[in-house]
Short mmCIF file of C-alpha atoms in Angstrom, two decimals:
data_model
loop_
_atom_site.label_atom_id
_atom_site.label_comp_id
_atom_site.label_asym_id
_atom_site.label_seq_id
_atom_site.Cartn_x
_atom_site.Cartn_y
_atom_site.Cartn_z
CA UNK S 205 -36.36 -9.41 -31.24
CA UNK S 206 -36.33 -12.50 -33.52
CA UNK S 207 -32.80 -14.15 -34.20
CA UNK S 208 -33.55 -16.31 -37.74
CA UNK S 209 -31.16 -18.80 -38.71
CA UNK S 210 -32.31 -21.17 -42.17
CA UNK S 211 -29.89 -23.52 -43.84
CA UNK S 212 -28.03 -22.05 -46.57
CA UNK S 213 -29.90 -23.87 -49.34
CA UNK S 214 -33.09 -22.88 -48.75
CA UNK S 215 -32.49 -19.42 -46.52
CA UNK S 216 -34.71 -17.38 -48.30
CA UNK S 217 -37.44 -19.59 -48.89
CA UNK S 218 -37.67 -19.90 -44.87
CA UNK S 219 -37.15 -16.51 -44.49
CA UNK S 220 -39.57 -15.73 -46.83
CA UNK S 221 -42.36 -18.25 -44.66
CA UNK S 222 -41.24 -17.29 -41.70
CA UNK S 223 -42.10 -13.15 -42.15
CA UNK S 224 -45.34 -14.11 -43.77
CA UNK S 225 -46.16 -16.80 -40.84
CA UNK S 226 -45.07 -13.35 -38.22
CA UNK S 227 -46.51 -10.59 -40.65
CA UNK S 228 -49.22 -9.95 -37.37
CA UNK S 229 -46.37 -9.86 -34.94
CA UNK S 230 -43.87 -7.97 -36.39
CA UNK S 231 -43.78 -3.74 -35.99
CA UNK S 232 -41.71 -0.85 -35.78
CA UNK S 233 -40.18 -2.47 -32.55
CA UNK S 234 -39.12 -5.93 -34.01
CA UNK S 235 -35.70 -6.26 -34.67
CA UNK S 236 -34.54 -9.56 -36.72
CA UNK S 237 -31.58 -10.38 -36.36
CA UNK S 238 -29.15 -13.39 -38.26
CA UNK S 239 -26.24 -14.02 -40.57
CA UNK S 240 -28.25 -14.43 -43.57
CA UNK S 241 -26.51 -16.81 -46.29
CA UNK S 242 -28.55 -14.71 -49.15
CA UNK S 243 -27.69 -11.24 -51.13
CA UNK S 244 -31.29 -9.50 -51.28
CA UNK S 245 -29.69 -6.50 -53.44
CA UNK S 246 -28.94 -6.16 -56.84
CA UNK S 247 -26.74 -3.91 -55.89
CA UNK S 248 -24.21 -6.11 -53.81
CA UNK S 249 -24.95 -9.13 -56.43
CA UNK S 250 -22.04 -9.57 -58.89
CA UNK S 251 -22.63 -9.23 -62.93
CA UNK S 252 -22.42 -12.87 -63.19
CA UNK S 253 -25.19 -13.27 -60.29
CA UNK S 254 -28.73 -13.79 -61.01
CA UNK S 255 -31.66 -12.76 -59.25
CA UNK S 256 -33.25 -16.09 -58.16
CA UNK S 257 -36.92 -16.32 -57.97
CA UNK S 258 -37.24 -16.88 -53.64
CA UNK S 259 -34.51 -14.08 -53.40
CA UNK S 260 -37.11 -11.88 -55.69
CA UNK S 261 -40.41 -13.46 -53.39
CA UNK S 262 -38.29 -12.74 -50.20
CA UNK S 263 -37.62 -8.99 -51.32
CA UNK S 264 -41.52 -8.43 -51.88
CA UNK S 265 -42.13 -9.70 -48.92
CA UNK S 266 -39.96 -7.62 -46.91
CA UNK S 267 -41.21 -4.56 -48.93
CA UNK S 268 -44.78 -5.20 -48.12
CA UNK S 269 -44.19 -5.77 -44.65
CA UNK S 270 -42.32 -2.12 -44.42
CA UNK S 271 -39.16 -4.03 -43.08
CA UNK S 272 -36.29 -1.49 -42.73
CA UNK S 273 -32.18 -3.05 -43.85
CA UNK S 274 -30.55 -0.95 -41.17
CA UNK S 275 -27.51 -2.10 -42.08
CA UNK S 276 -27.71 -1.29 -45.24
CA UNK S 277 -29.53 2.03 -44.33
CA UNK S 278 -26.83 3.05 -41.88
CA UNK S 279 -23.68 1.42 -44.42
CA UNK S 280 -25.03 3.73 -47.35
CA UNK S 281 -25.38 6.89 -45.13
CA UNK S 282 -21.38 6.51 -43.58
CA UNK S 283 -20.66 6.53 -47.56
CA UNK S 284 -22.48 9.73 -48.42
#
C-alpha cells in the first residue's frame, strides 16, 4: 500500500516521479492511496479546464504502468 500526498502545486509532477521512481515495485497488489489535488479525466474537467501538460505526462504514466482508477471504475459501474 503506498499513501502519496504532493503539494497542490506541483501534485502531478510528483506523482508523476514518484510512479516512475516505483514502476519495479508496484503490481496487481499495490494499492495507492491519497486525496489527490489533480483531475486526471477529461471527463470530470470542466469546458473552461485545460488539459495541462504534467496532468497529460501523469495520465501516460499511469496507463503504461497498467494502474487501475477503482474509484472511478467502481463510480461508473453504480451509474450503469
Amino acid at each position: 500500500m503506498l499513501n502519496v500526498y504532493a503539494p497542490n502545486n506541483q501534485a502531478s509532477e510528483y506523482m508523476t516521479q514518484k510512479l516512475i521512481e516505483l514502476q519495479g515495485e508496484i503490481n496487481e497488489s499495490t494499492i495507492i492511496v491519497g486525496d489527490p489535488s489533480f483531475i486526471l479525466s477529461e471527463m470530470d474537467r470542466s469546458s473552461r479546464q485545460k488539459s495541462q501538460k504534467d496532468i497529460v505526462e501523469l495520465n501516460s504514466t499511469i496507463s503504461q504502468l497498467d494502474i487501475t482508477d477503482i474509484y472511478k471504475l467502481l463510480l461508473t459501474t453504480v451509474a450503469q
